[in-house]
Amino acid sequence: MLKIGIVAPRLSGNGGTETVIKKVINQGDNDYRLFVLNDEHNRKWLGSLDLELKKIDTSSIDSRLLKLLRLGLFVLKHRFDAVIVLDTKLLVYLYYFRRIFHLKFKIISWIHYSLFDEKLVNPKLLKFGDYHFAISTGIKKQMLEVGLAESNIDVIYNPIERNTKDILEDEGKLIYIGRIQFEGQKNLKELFDALLLAKSWSSLDIYGTGPDLEVCQAYIKKIGLPGKVIWHGWVANPWKKIQSGKALILSSTYEGFPMVLLESMARGLPCISSNCPTGPEDIINDMNGLIYSVGNSIELAKCIDGLKVNRNNVKGSITDFYSTQYFTRFQKALKNRIN
């Protein structure tokens, strides 16, 4: 059994990154220890991990120096085979801790965002990692652009669980799940503009909250769509409420690996997504949805009107992303890099 450290920046507990960390740790192929720079009020999600408390180290201290000291003690104490790092700045610290203390562990980056679009990611610092787990082919391409060797990169994607629920077909109902941003990353304005042009839809159900809720509501009122857009707010598990639909829509300008697409397809609901960096090109194919160019609301409207998918094929179209295949791929990559 391999002894693996996972080092993460501050996490809220509500995102896709935390979900993947939980699945990897709870799968239990290795002896995991987790270090996360969390505030005390964001620690609740750690209780869902299949780890004894002694295997979880958090640092909510304000002092950067003390945080780094604690991180150094973490890697010095456990003598890992490998440390998987989810933040580019932390890669640098781990690199120098290893040199100072003459440790032997491999450093593996595992970044869950588009390298060129997320301000918290500094792609130039990836060189401090020995190897790199890319969660999409788009992120692999970005890694190659910053000069990383292709032989040091493994594309592992992210896992999704099989689901017995089947969302019923409703040719008029569109679904959006995510943060409410008028423009920026989530780019809901593009979706609203497309709805003005599309003919084969009757309603848009929106699950989520965010800083631009009032801006979005004012805009759909301005363009004449208020009665067709239904705001559900933040819902802990929207998939329990969604019983039918035509398609899930993702209008983002960038992603890391949009798990909401897989969550939708695992329930038999096809998707329409922008071809944003990164992730959708790995997930969407002729059996489960359509993809359109970022910034092109006319093309999105044509996708909404032209979507024709055999719902019986949607779940089977994402076989490579189901957990069994994922963990086999993850463990093989980890063993190869350590050995």
PDB file of C-alpha atoms in Angstrom, residues 137-318:
ATOM      1  CA  THR A 137      -7.172  16.859 -22.231  1.00  0.00           C
ATOM      2  CA  GLY A 138      -7.572  20.634 -22.393  1.00  0.00           C
ATOM      3  CA  ILE A 139      -5.511  21.062 -19.230  1.00  0.00           C
ATOM      4  CA  LYS A 140      -2.912  18.674 -20.656  1.00  0.00           C
ATOM      5  CA  LYS A 141      -2.654  20.927 -23.721  1.00  0.00           C
ATOM      6  CA  GLN A 142      -2.181  23.927 -21.435  1.00  0.00           C
ATOM      7  CA  MET A 143       0.569  22.084 -19.564  1.00  0.00           C
ATOM      8  CA  LEU A 144       2.355  21.393 -22.824  1.00  0.00           C
ATOM      9  CA  GLU A 145       2.064  25.082 -23.726  1.00  0.00           C
ATOM     10  CA  VAL A 146       3.957  26.087 -20.571  1.00  0.00           C
ATOM     11  CA  GLY A 147       6.754  23.652 -21.406  1.00  0.00           C
ATOM     12  CA  LEU A 148       6.012  20.555 -19.337  1.00  0.00           C
ATOM     13  CA  ALA A 149       7.136  17.250 -20.827  1.00  0.00           C
ATOM     14  CA  GLU A 150       4.293  15.146 -22.217  1.00  0.00           C
ATOM     15  CA  SER A 151       5.883  12.041 -20.697  1.00  0.00           C
ATOM     16  CA  ASN A 152       5.302  13.520 -17.221  1.00  0.00           C
ATOM     17  CA  ILE A 153       1.555  14.130 -17.679  1.00  0.00           C
ATOM     18  CA  ASP A 154      -1.289  11.677 -17.015  1.00  0.00           C
ATOM     19  CA  VAL A 155      -4.840  12.544 -18.072  1.00  0.00           C
ATOM     20  CA  ILE A 156      -7.032  10.990 -15.387  1.00  0.00           C
ATOM     21  CA  TYR A 157     -10.296  13.032 -15.630  1.00  0.00           C
ATOM     22  CA  ASN A 158     -12.679  13.017 -12.615  1.00  0.00           C
ATOM     23  CA  PRO A 159     -15.050  10.264 -11.405  1.00  0.00           C
ATOM     24  CA  ILE A 160     -18.822  10.066 -11.445  1.00  0.00           C
ATOM     25  CA  GLU A 161     -21.022   7.461  -9.755  1.00  0.00           C
ATOM     26  CA  ARG A 162     -23.506   5.359 -11.691  1.00  0.00           C
ATOM     27  CA  ASN A 163     -27.066   6.438 -10.994  1.00  0.00           C
ATOM     28  CA  THR A 164     -30.300   4.464 -11.156  1.00  0.00           C
ATOM     29  CA  LYS A 165     -32.470   7.551 -11.618  1.00  0.00           C
ATOM     30  CA  ASP A 166     -33.743   8.369 -15.112  1.00  0.00           C
ATOM     31  CA  ILE A 167     -34.763  11.961 -15.752  1.00  0.00           C
ATOM     32  CA  LEU A 168     -37.831  11.858 -17.963  1.00  0.00           C
ATOM     33  CA  GLU A 169     -37.906  13.565 -21.326  1.00  0.00           C
ATOM     34  CA  ASP A 170     -39.556  16.995 -21.491  1.00  0.00           C
ATOM     35  CA  GLU A 171     -38.986  18.720 -24.821  1.00  0.00           C
ATOM     36  CA  GLY A 172     -39.655  22.164 -23.385  1.00  0.00           C
ATOM     37  CA  LYS A 173     -37.726  22.271 -20.104  1.00  0.00           C
ATOM     38  CA  LEU A 174     -34.075  23.383 -19.960  1.00  0.00           C
ATOM     39  CA  ILE A 175     -31.933  23.069 -16.819  1.00  0.00           C
ATOM     40  CA  TYR A 176     -29.056  25.177 -15.475  1.00  0.00           C
ATOM     41  CA  ILE A 177     -27.149  24.280 -12.292  1.00  0.00           C
ATOM     42  CA  GLY A 178     -24.340  26.505 -11.052  1.00  0.00           C
ATOM     43  CA  ARG A 179     -23.205  29.883  -9.832  1.00  0.00           C
ATOM     44  CA  ILE A 180     -25.238  32.889 -10.953  1.00  0.00           C
ATOM     45  CA  GLN A 181     -22.913  35.107 -12.975  1.00  0.00           C
ATOM     46  CA  PHE A 182     -24.260  37.406 -15.670  1.00  0.00           C
ATOM     47  CA  GLU A 183     -21.017  37.430 -17.629  1.00  0.00           C
ATOM     48  CA  GLY A 184     -17.593  36.208 -16.447  1.00  0.00           C
ATOM     49  CA  GLN A 185     -17.025  32.475 -16.108  1.00  0.00           C
ATOM     50  CA  LYS A 186     -20.633  31.239 -16.046  1.00  0.00           C
ATOM     51  CA  ASN A 187     -21.764  33.711 -18.709  1.00  0.00           C
ATOM     52  CA  LEU A 188     -25.540  33.425 -18.257  1.00  0.00           C
ATOM     53  CA  LYS A 189     -26.149  36.413 -20.519  1.00  0.00           C
ATOM     54  CA  GLU A 190     -25.174  34.220 -23.463  1.00  0.00           C
ATOM     55  CA  LEU A 191     -27.781  31.648 -22.469  1.00  0.00           C
ATOM     56  CA  PHE A 192     -30.497  34.293 -22.049  1.00  0.00           C
ATOM     57  CA  ASP A 193     -29.677  35.790 -25.460  1.00  0.00           C
ATOM     58  CA  ALA A 194     -29.880  32.335 -27.055  1.00  0.00           C
ATOM     59  CA  LEU A 195     -33.309  31.737 -25.521  1.00  0.00           C
ATOM     60  CA  LEU A 196     -34.620  34.788 -27.364  1.00  0.00           C
ATOM     61  CA  LEU A 197     -33.665  33.100 -30.647  1.00  0.00           C
ATOM     62  CA  ALA A 198     -34.528  29.461 -29.874  1.00  0.00           C
ATOM     63  CA  LYS A 199     -38.037  28.175 -30.566  1.00  0.00           C
ATOM     64  CA  SER A 200     -38.224  24.657 -29.096  1.00  0.00           C
ATOM     65  CA  TRP A 201     -38.246  25.380 -25.362  1.00  0.00           C
ATOM     66  CA  SER A 202     -40.823  26.520 -22.837  1.00  0.00           C
ATOM     67  CA  SER A 203     -38.963  27.068 -19.543  1.00  0.00           C
ATOM     68  CA  LEU A 204     -35.505  27.374 -17.982  1.00  0.00           C
ATOM     69  CA  ASP A 205     -35.076  26.052 -14.423  1.00  0.00           C
ATOM     70  CA  ILE A 206     -32.084  27.656 -12.657  1.00  0.00           C
ATOM     71  CA  TYR A 207     -30.590  26.062  -9.535  1.00  0.00           C
ATOM     72  CA  GLY A 208     -27.942  28.122  -7.771  1.00  0.00           C
ATOM     73  CA  THR A 209     -27.078  31.470  -6.311  1.00  0.00           C
ATOM     74  CA  GLY A 210     -24.396  34.037  -6.891  1.00  0.00           C
ATOM     75  CA  PRO A 211     -23.402  37.695  -6.973  1.00  0.00           C
ATOM     76  CA  ASP A 212     -25.338  38.587 -10.143  1.00  0.00           C
ATOM     77  CA  LEU A 213     -28.804  37.268  -9.293  1.00  0.00           C
ATOM     78  CA  GLU A 214     -30.485  40.683  -9.397  1.00  0.00           C
ATOM     79  CA  VAL A 215     -28.600  41.654 -12.570  1.00  0.00           C
ATOM     80  CA  CYS A 216     -29.774  38.458 -14.288  1.00  0.00           C
ATOM     81  CA  GLN A 217     -33.365  38.907 -13.135  1.00  0.00           C
ATOM     82  CA  ALA A 218     -33.400  42.498 -14.381  1.00  0.00           C
ATOM     83  CA  TYR A 219     -31.988  41.418 -17.752  1.00  0.00           C
ATOM     84  CA  ILE A 220     -34.542  38.677 -18.426  1.00  0.00           C
ATOM     85  CA  LYS A 221     -37.283  41.131 -17.495  1.00  0.00           C
ATOM     86  CA  LYS A 222     -35.813  43.645 -19.926  1.00  0.00           C
ATOM     87  CA  ILE A 223     -35.729  41.159 -22.816  1.00  0.00           C
ATOM     88  CA  GLY A 224     -39.155  39.712 -22.035  1.00  0.00           C
ATOM     89  CA  LEU A 225     -38.441  36.286 -20.510  1.00  0.00           C
ATOM     90  CA  PRO A 226     -39.362  36.613 -16.795  1.00  0.00           C
ATOM     91  CA  GLY A 227     -42.242  34.136 -16.878  1.00  0.00           C
ATOM     92  CA  LYS A 228     -40.176  31.470 -18.591  1.00  0.00           C
ATOM     93  CA  VAL A 229     -37.208  31.495 -16.191  1.00  0.00           C
ATOM     94  CA  ILE A 230     -37.774  29.776 -12.841  1.00  0.00           C
ATOM     95  CA  TRP A 231     -35.349  30.581 -10.025  1.00  0.00           C
ATOM     96  CA  HIS A 232     -34.970  27.799  -7.452  1.00  0.00           C
ATOM     97  CA  GLY A 233     -32.066  29.341  -5.526  1.00  0.00           C
ATOM     98  CA  TRP A 234     -29.369  27.254  -3.894  1.00  0.00           C
ATOM     99  CA  VAL A 235     -30.457  23.636  -3.440  1.00  0.00           C
ATOM    100  CA  ALA A 236     -28.229  21.113  -1.640  1.00  0.00           C
ATOM    101  CA  ASN A 237     -29.068  18.344  -4.107  1.00  0.00           C
ATOM    102  CA  PRO A 238     -30.922  19.714  -7.144  1.00  0.00           C
ATOM    103  CA  TRP A 239     -30.996  16.273  -8.784  1.00  0.00           C
ATOM    104  CA  LYS A 240     -33.562  15.160  -6.205  1.00  0.00           C
ATOM    105  CA  LYS A 241     -35.907  17.899  -7.425  1.00  0.00           C
ATOM    106  CA  ILE A 242     -35.330  17.524 -11.163  1.00  0.00           C
ATOM    107  CA  GLN A 243     -37.719  14.927 -12.543  1.00  0.00           C
ATOM    108  CA  SER A 244     -37.785  15.824 -16.242  1.00  0.00           C
ATOM    109  CA  GLY A 245     -36.021  17.945 -18.810  1.00  0.00           C
ATOM    110  CA  LYS A 246     -34.859  18.405 -22.376  1.00  0.00           C
ATOM    111  CA  ALA A 247     -31.211  19.208 -21.641  1.00  0.00           C
ATOM    112  CA  LEU A 248     -28.806  20.722 -19.145  1.00  0.00           C
ATOM    113  CA  ILE A 249     -27.095  23.877 -20.435  1.00  0.00           C
ATOM    114  CA  LEU A 250     -23.539  25.016 -19.655  1.00  0.00           C
ATOM    115  CA  SER A 251     -22.622  28.426 -21.082  1.00  0.00           C
ATOM    116  CA  SER A 252     -19.267  28.888 -19.335  1.00  0.00           C
ATOM    117  CA  THR A 253     -16.282  30.747 -20.777  1.00  0.00           C
ATOM    118  CA  TYR A 254     -13.941  28.354 -18.937  1.00  0.00           C
ATOM    119  CA  GLU A 255     -14.031  25.379 -16.581  1.00  0.00           C
ATOM    120  CA  GLY A 256     -11.617  22.816 -15.176  1.00  0.00           C
ATOM    121  CA  PHE A 257     -13.679  19.684 -15.686  1.00  0.00           C
ATOM    122  CA  PRO A 258     -17.415  20.463 -15.417  1.00  0.00           C
ATOM    123  CA  MET A 259     -18.783  17.640 -13.273  1.00  0.00           C
ATOM    124  CA  VAL A 260     -22.331  18.927 -13.711  1.00  0.00           C
ATOM    125  CA  LEU A 261     -22.262  17.543 -17.278  1.00  0.00           C
ATOM    126  CA  LEU A 262     -21.416  14.058 -16.011  1.00  0.00           C
ATOM    127  CA  GLU A 263     -23.954  14.330 -13.176  1.00  0.00           C
ATOM    128  CA  SER A 264     -26.598  15.110 -15.775  1.00  0.00           C
ATOM    129  CA  MET A 265     -25.617  12.331 -18.175  1.00  0.00           C
ATOM    130  CA  ALA A 266     -25.403   9.765 -15.363  1.00  0.00           C
ATOM    131  CA  ARG A 267     -29.150  10.359 -14.965  1.00  0.00           C
ATOM    132  CA  GLY A 268     -29.870  10.147 -18.679  1.00  0.00           C
ATOM    133  CA  LEU A 269     -30.259  13.892 -19.282  1.00  0.00           C
ATOM    134  CA  PRO A 270     -28.353  15.124 -22.376  1.00  0.00           C
ATOM    135  CA  CYS A 271     -26.305  18.325 -22.317  1.00  0.00           C
ATOM    136  CA  ILE A 272     -25.567  21.348 -24.452  1.00  0.00           C
ATOM    137  CA  SER A 273     -22.284  23.027 -23.584  1.00  0.00           C
ATOM    138  CA  SER A 274     -19.944  25.714 -24.801  1.00  0.00           C
ATOM    139  CA  ASN A 275     -16.661  24.331 -26.090  1.00  0.00           C
ATOM    140  CA  CYS A 276     -14.869  26.207 -23.343  1.00  0.00           C
ATOM    141  CA  PRO A 277     -11.438  25.437 -21.948  1.00  0.00           C
ATOM    142  CA  THR A 278     -11.406  22.882 -20.457  1.00  0.00           C
ATOM    143  CA  GLY A 279     -13.408  19.642 -20.182  1.00  0.00           C
ATOM    144  CA  PRO A 280     -16.533  19.665 -22.374  1.00  0.00           C
ATOM    145  CA  GLU A 281     -14.679  18.290 -25.413  1.00  0.00           C
ATOM    146  CA  ASP A 282     -13.776  15.196 -23.333  1.00  0.00           C
ATOM    147  CA  ILE A 283     -17.353  14.584 -22.221  1.00  0.00           C
ATOM    148  CA  ILE A 284     -19.796  15.552 -24.966  1.00  0.00           C
ATOM    149  CA  ASN A 285     -20.275  13.369 -28.043  1.00  0.00           C
ATOM    150  CA  ASP A 286     -23.002  12.512 -30.546  1.00  0.00           C
ATOM    151  CA  MET A 287     -24.701  10.143 -28.088  1.00  0.00           C
ATOM    152  CA  ASN A 288     -25.184  12.604 -25.228  1.00  0.00           C
ATOM    153  CA  GLY A 289     -25.472  16.174 -26.480  1.00  0.00           C
ATOM    154  CA  LEU A 290     -24.164  19.062 -28.521  1.00  0.00           C
ATOM    155  CA  ILE A 291     -21.330  21.549 -28.200  1.00  0.00           C
ATOM    156  CA  TYR A 292     -21.146  25.138 -29.474  1.00  0.00           C
ATOM    157  CA  SER A 293     -18.534  27.891 -29.793  1.00  0.00           C
ATOM    158  CA  VAL A 294     -17.972  30.128 -26.768  1.00  0.00           C
ATOM    159  CA  GLY A 295     -19.582  33.517 -27.283  1.00  0.00           C
ATOM    160  CA  ASN A 296     -21.946  32.370 -30.030  1.00  0.00           C
ATOM    161  CA  SER A 297     -25.532  32.673 -28.764  1.00  0.00           C
ATOM    162  CA  ILE A 298     -26.890  32.045 -32.281  1.00  0.00           C
ATOM    163  CA  GLU A 299     -25.118  28.686 -32.379  1.00  0.00           C
ATOM    164  CA  LEU A 300     -26.397  27.869 -28.885  1.00  0.00           C
ATOM    165  CA  ALA A 301     -29.960  28.607 -30.011  1.00  0.00           C
ATOM    166  CA  LYS A 302     -29.510  26.249 -32.980  1.00  0.00           C
ATOM    167  CA  CYS A 303     -28.302  23.537 -30.580  1.00  0.00           C
ATOM    168  CA  ILE A 304     -31.367  23.988 -28.380  1.00  0.00           C
ATOM    169  CA  ASP A 305     -33.647  23.666 -31.408  1.00  0.00           C
ATOM    170  CA  GLY A 306     -31.661  20.896 -33.071  1.00  0.00           C
ATOM    171  CA  LEU A 307     -30.912  18.565 -30.155  1.00  0.00           C
ATOM    172  CA  LYS A 308     -31.849  14.995 -31.068  1.00  0.00           C
ATOM    173  CA  VAL A 309     -30.411  12.316 -28.781  1.00  0.00           C
ATOM    174  CA  ASN A 310     -31.514   8.758 -28.038  1.00  0.00           C
ATOM    175  CA  ARG A 311     -31.968   8.980 -24.266  1.00  0.00           C
ATOM    176  CA  ASN A 312     -31.252   5.255 -23.910  1.00  0.00           C
ATOM    177  CA  ASN A 313     -27.618   5.873 -24.931  1.00  0.00           C
ATOM    178  CA  VAL A 314     -26.792   8.811 -22.666  1.00  0.00           C
ATOM    179  CA  LYS A 315     -25.754   6.907 -19.524  1.00  0.00           C
ATOM    180  CA  GLY A 316     -23.569   4.480 -21.479  1.00  0.00           C
ATOM    181  CA  SER A 317     -21.779   7.296 -23.300  1.00  0.00           C
ATOM    182  CA  ILE A 318     -19.727   8.211 -20.207  1.00  0.00           C
TER     183      ILE A 318
END
